[in-house]
PDB file of C-alpha atoms in Angstrom:
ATOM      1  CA  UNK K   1      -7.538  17.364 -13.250  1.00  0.00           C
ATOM      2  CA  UNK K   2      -4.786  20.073 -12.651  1.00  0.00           C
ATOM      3  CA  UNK K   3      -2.405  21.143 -14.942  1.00  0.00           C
ATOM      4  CA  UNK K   4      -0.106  20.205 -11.981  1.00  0.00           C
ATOM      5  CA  UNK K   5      -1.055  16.729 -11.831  1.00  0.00           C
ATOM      6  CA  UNK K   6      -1.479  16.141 -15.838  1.00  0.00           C
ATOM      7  CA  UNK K   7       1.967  16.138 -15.739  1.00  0.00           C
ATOM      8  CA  UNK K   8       2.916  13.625 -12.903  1.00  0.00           C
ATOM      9  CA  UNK K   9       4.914  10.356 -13.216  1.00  0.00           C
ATOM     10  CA  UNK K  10       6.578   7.772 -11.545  1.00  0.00           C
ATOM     11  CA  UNK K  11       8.936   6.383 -13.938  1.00  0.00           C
ATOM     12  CA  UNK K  12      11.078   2.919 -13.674  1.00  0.00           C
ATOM     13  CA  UNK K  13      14.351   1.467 -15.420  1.00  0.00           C
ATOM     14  CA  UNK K  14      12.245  -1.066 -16.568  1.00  0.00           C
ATOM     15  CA  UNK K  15       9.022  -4.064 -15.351  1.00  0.00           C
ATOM     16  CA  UNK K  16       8.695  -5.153 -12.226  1.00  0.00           C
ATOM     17  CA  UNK K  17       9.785  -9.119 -12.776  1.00  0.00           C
ATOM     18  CA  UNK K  18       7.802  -9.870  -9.325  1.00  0.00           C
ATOM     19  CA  UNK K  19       5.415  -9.085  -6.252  1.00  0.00           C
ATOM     20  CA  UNK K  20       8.227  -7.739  -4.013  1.00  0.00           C
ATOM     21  CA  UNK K  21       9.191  -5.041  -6.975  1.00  0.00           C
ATOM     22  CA  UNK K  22       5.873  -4.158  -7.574  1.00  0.00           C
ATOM     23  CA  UNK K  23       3.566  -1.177  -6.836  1.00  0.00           C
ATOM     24  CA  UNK K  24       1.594  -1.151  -4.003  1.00  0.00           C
ATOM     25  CA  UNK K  25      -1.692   1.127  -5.236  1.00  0.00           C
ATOM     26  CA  UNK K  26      -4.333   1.563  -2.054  1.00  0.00           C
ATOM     27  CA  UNK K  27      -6.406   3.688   0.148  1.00  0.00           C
ATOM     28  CA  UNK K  28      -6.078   1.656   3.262  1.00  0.00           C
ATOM     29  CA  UNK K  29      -9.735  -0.625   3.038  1.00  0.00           C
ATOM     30  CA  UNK K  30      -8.630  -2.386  -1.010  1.00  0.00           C
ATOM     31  CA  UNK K  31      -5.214  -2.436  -2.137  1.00  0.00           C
ATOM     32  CA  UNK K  32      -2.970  -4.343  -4.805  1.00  0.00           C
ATOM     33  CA  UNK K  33       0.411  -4.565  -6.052  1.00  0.00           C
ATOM     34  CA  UNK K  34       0.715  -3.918  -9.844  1.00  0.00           C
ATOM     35  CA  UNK K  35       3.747  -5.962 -11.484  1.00  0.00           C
ATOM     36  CA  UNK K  36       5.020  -6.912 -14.530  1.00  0.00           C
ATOM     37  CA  UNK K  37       5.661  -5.206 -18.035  1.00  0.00           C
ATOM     38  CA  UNK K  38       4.527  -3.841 -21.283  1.00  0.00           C
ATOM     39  CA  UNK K  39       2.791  -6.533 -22.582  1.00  0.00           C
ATOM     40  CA  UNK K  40       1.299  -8.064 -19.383  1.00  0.00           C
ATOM     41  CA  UNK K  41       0.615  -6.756 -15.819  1.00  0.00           C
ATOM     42  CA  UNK K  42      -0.576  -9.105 -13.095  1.00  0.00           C
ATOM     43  CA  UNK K  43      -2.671  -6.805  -9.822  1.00  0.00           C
ATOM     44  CA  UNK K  44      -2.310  -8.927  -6.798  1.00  0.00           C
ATOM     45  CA  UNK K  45      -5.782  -7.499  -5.432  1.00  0.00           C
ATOM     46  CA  UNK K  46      -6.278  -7.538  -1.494  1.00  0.00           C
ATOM     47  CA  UNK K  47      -8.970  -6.010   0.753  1.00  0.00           C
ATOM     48  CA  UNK K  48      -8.946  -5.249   4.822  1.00  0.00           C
ATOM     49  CA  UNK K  49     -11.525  -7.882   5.404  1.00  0.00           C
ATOM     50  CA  UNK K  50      -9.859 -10.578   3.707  1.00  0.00           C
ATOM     51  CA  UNK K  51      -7.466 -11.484   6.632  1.00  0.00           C
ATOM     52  CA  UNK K  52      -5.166 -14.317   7.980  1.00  0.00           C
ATOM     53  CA  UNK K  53      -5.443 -13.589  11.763  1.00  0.00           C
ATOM     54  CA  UNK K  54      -8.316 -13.920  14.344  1.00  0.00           C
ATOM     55  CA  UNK K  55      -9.678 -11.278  16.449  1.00  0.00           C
ATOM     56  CA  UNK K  56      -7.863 -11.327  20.057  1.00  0.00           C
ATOM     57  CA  UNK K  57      -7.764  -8.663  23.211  1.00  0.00           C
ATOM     58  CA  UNK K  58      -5.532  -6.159  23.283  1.00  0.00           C
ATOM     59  CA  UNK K  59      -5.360  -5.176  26.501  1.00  0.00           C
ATOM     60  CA  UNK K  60      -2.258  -2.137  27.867  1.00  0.00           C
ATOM     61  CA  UNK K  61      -1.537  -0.727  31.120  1.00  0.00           C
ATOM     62  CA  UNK K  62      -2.577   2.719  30.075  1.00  0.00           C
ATOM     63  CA  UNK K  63      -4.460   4.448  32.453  1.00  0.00           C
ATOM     64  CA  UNK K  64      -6.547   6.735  29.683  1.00  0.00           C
ATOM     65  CA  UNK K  65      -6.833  10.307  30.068  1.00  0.00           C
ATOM     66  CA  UNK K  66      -4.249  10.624  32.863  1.00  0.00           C
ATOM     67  CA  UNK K  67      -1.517   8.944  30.881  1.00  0.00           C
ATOM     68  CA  UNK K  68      -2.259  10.398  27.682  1.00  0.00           C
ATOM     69  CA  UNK K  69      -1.965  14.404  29.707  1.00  0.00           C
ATOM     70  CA  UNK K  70       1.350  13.048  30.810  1.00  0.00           C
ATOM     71  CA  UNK K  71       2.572  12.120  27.238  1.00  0.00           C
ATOM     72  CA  UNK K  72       1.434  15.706  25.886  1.00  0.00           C
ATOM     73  CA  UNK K  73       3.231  17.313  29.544  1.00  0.00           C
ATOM     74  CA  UNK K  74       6.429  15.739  27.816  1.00  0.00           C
ATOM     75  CA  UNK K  75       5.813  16.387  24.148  1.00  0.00           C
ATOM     76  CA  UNK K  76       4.847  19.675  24.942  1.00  0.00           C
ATOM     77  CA  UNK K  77       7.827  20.102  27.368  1.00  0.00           C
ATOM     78  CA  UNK K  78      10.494  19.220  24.482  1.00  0.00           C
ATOM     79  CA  UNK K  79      11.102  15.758  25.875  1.00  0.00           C
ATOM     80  CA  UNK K  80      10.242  13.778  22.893  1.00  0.00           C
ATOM     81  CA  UNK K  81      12.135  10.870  24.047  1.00  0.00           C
ATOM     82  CA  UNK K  82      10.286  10.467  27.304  1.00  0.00           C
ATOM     83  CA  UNK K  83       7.230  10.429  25.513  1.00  0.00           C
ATOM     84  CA  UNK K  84       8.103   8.319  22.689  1.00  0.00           C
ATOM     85  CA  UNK K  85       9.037   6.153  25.489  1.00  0.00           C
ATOM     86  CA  UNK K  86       5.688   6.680  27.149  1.00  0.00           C
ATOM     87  CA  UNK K  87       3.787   5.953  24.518  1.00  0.00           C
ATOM     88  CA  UNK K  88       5.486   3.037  23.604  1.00  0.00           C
ATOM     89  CA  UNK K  89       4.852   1.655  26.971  1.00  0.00           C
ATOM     90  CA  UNK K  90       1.250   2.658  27.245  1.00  0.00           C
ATOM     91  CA  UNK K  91      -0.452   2.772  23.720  1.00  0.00           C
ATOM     92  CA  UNK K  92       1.350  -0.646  22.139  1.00  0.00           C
ATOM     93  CA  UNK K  93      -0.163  -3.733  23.291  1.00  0.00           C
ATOM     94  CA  UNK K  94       1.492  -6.888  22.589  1.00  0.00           C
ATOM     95  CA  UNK K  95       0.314  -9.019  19.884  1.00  0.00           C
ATOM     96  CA  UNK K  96       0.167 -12.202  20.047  1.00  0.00           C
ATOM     97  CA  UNK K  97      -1.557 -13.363  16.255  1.00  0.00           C
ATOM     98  CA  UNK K  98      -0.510 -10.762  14.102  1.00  0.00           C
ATOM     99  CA  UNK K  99      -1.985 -12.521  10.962  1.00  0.00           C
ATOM    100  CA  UNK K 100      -1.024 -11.079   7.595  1.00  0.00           C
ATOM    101  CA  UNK K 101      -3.149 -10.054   4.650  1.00  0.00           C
ATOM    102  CA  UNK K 102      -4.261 -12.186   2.089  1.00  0.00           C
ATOM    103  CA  UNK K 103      -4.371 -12.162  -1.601  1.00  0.00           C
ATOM    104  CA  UNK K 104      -8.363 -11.972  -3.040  1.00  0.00           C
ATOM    105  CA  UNK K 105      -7.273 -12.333  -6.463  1.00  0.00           C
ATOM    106  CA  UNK K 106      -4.978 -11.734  -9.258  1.00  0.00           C
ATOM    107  CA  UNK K 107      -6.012 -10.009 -12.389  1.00  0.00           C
ATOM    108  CA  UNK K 108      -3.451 -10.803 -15.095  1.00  0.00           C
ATOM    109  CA  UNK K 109      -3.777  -8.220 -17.951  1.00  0.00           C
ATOM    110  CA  UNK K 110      -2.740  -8.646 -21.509  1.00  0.00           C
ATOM    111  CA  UNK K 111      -2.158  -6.084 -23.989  1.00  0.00           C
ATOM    112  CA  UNK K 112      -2.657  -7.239 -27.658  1.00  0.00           C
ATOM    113  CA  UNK K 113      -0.301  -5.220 -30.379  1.00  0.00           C
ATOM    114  CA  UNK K 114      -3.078  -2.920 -30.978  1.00  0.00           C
ATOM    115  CA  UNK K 115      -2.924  -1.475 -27.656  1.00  0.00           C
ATOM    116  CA  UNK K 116      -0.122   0.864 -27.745  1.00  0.00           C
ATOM    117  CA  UNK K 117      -0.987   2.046 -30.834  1.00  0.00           C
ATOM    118  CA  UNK K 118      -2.570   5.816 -29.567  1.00  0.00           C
ATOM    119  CA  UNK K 119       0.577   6.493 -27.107  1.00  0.00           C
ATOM    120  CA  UNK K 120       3.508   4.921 -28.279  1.00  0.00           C
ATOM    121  CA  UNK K 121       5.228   2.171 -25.834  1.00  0.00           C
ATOM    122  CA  UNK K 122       3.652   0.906 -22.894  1.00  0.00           C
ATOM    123  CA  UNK K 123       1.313   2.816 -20.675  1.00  0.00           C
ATOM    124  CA  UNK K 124       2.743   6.914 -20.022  1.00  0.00           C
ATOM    125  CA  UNK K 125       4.244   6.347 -24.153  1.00  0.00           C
ATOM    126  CA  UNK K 126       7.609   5.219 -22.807  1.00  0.00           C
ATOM    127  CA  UNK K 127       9.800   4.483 -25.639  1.00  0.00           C
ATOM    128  CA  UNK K 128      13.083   3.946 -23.743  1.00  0.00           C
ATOM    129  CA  UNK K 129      12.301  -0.027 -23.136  1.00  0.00           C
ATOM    130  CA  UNK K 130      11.165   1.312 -19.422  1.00  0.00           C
ATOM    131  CA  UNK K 131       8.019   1.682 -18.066  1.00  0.00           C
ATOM    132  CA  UNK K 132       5.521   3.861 -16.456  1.00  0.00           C
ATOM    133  CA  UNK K 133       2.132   4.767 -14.880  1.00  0.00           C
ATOM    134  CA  UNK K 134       1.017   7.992 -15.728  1.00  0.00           C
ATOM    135  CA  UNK K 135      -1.810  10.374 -14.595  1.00  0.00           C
ATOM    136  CA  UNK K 136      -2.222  11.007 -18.365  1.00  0.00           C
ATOM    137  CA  UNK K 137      -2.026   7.531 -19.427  1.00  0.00           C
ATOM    138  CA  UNK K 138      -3.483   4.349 -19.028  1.00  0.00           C
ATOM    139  CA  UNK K 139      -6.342   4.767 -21.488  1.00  0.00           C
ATOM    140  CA  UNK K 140      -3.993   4.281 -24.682  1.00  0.00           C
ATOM    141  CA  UNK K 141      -3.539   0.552 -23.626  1.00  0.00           C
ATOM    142  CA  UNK K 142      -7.475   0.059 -22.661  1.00  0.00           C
ATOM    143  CA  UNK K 143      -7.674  -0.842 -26.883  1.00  0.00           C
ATOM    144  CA  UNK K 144      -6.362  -4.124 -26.984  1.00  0.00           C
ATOM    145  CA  UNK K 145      -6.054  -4.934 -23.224  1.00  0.00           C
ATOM    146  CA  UNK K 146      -7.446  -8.728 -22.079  1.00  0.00           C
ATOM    147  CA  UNK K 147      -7.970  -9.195 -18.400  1.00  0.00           C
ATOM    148  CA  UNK K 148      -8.330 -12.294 -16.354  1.00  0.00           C
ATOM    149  CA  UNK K 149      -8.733 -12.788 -12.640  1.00  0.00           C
ATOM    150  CA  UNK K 150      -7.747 -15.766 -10.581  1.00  0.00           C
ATOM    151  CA  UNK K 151      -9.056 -16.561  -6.996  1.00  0.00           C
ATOM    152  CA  UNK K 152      -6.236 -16.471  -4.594  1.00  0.00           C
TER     153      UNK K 152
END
C-alpha cells in the first residue's frame, strides 16, 4: 500500500441507522451496503446474478455503424446536444421489466468489548462518538468481532 492511500478516510457524523444511509462497497459483479455502528454492522450482500427481472429483447432503431459515424460527426463537430440527442434516440431501448436487484444475504457483525481494544473506538480509532472505515483499519475490530449471515 502507498503512503498516499495509508492515509485515506471517509469519515461520518456518526452510524448509519439504516440501508438507505449506508455504504454501498462494489466492483460492479458483488456488492453490499455496510450499515450500522460501533458495536454492530449489518452488510446487505448482493451479486449481478441474483436478479428480480427476466431476460427480454431490446430491440432500437439504430442503424449500427452509420448512426454511430453520425453521433461522432456531431460530437466531434461541437454539437453535443445533437448527439446527446442522437444517442438517446438510437442507443436507449425501452424497457419494459426493469427488475431490481436482490438481497443474497445479510451478514450482521458484532463486536465484543475486546475488539476495540488495539485502535481505540470503532474501526479507523474514532474517538469522537463518529465513525469510520479506514484503509488502515479494520483489523483492530477483527479481535472480538462475531458474524452471522441471514438468507435474504
Amino acid at each position: 500500500m502507498s503512503d498516499k492511500m495509508s492515509g485515506m478516510r471517509l469519515r461520518y457524523d456518526g452510524p448509519a441507522d439504516g440501508w438507505k444511509q449506508g455504504l454501498p462497497l462494489g466492483n460492479g459483479r458483488l456488492g453490499a451496503v455496510a450499515y450500522g455502528g460501533h458495536e454492530r454492522e449489518t452488510w446487505c450482500v448482493t451479486e449481478i446474478t441474483y436478479w428480480s427481472g427476466r431476460s427480454e429483447p431490446s430491440p432500437t432503431p439504430s442503424r449500427g455503424r452509420a448512426d454511430l459515424d453520425a453521433m461522432r460527426e456531431r460530437f466531434f463537430a461541437g454539437d453535443y446536444a445533437g448527439g446527446e440527442e442522437m444517442a438517446s434516440r438510437l442507443l436507449q431501448a425501452e424497457k419494459g421489466n426493469f427488475g431490481t436487484n436482490l438481497s443474497l444475504c445479510d451478514v450482521r457483525l458484532s463486536f465484543g468489548a475486546g475488539a476495540n481494544a488495539a485502535g481505540g473506538a470503532g474501526a479507523g480509532g474514532a474517538d469522537d462518538g463518529g465513525s469510520a472505515l479506514g484503509s488502515a483499519g479494520g483489523a483492530a475490530r477483527a479481535g472480538g468481532a462475531q458474524a452471522d449471515a441471514v438468507g435474504g
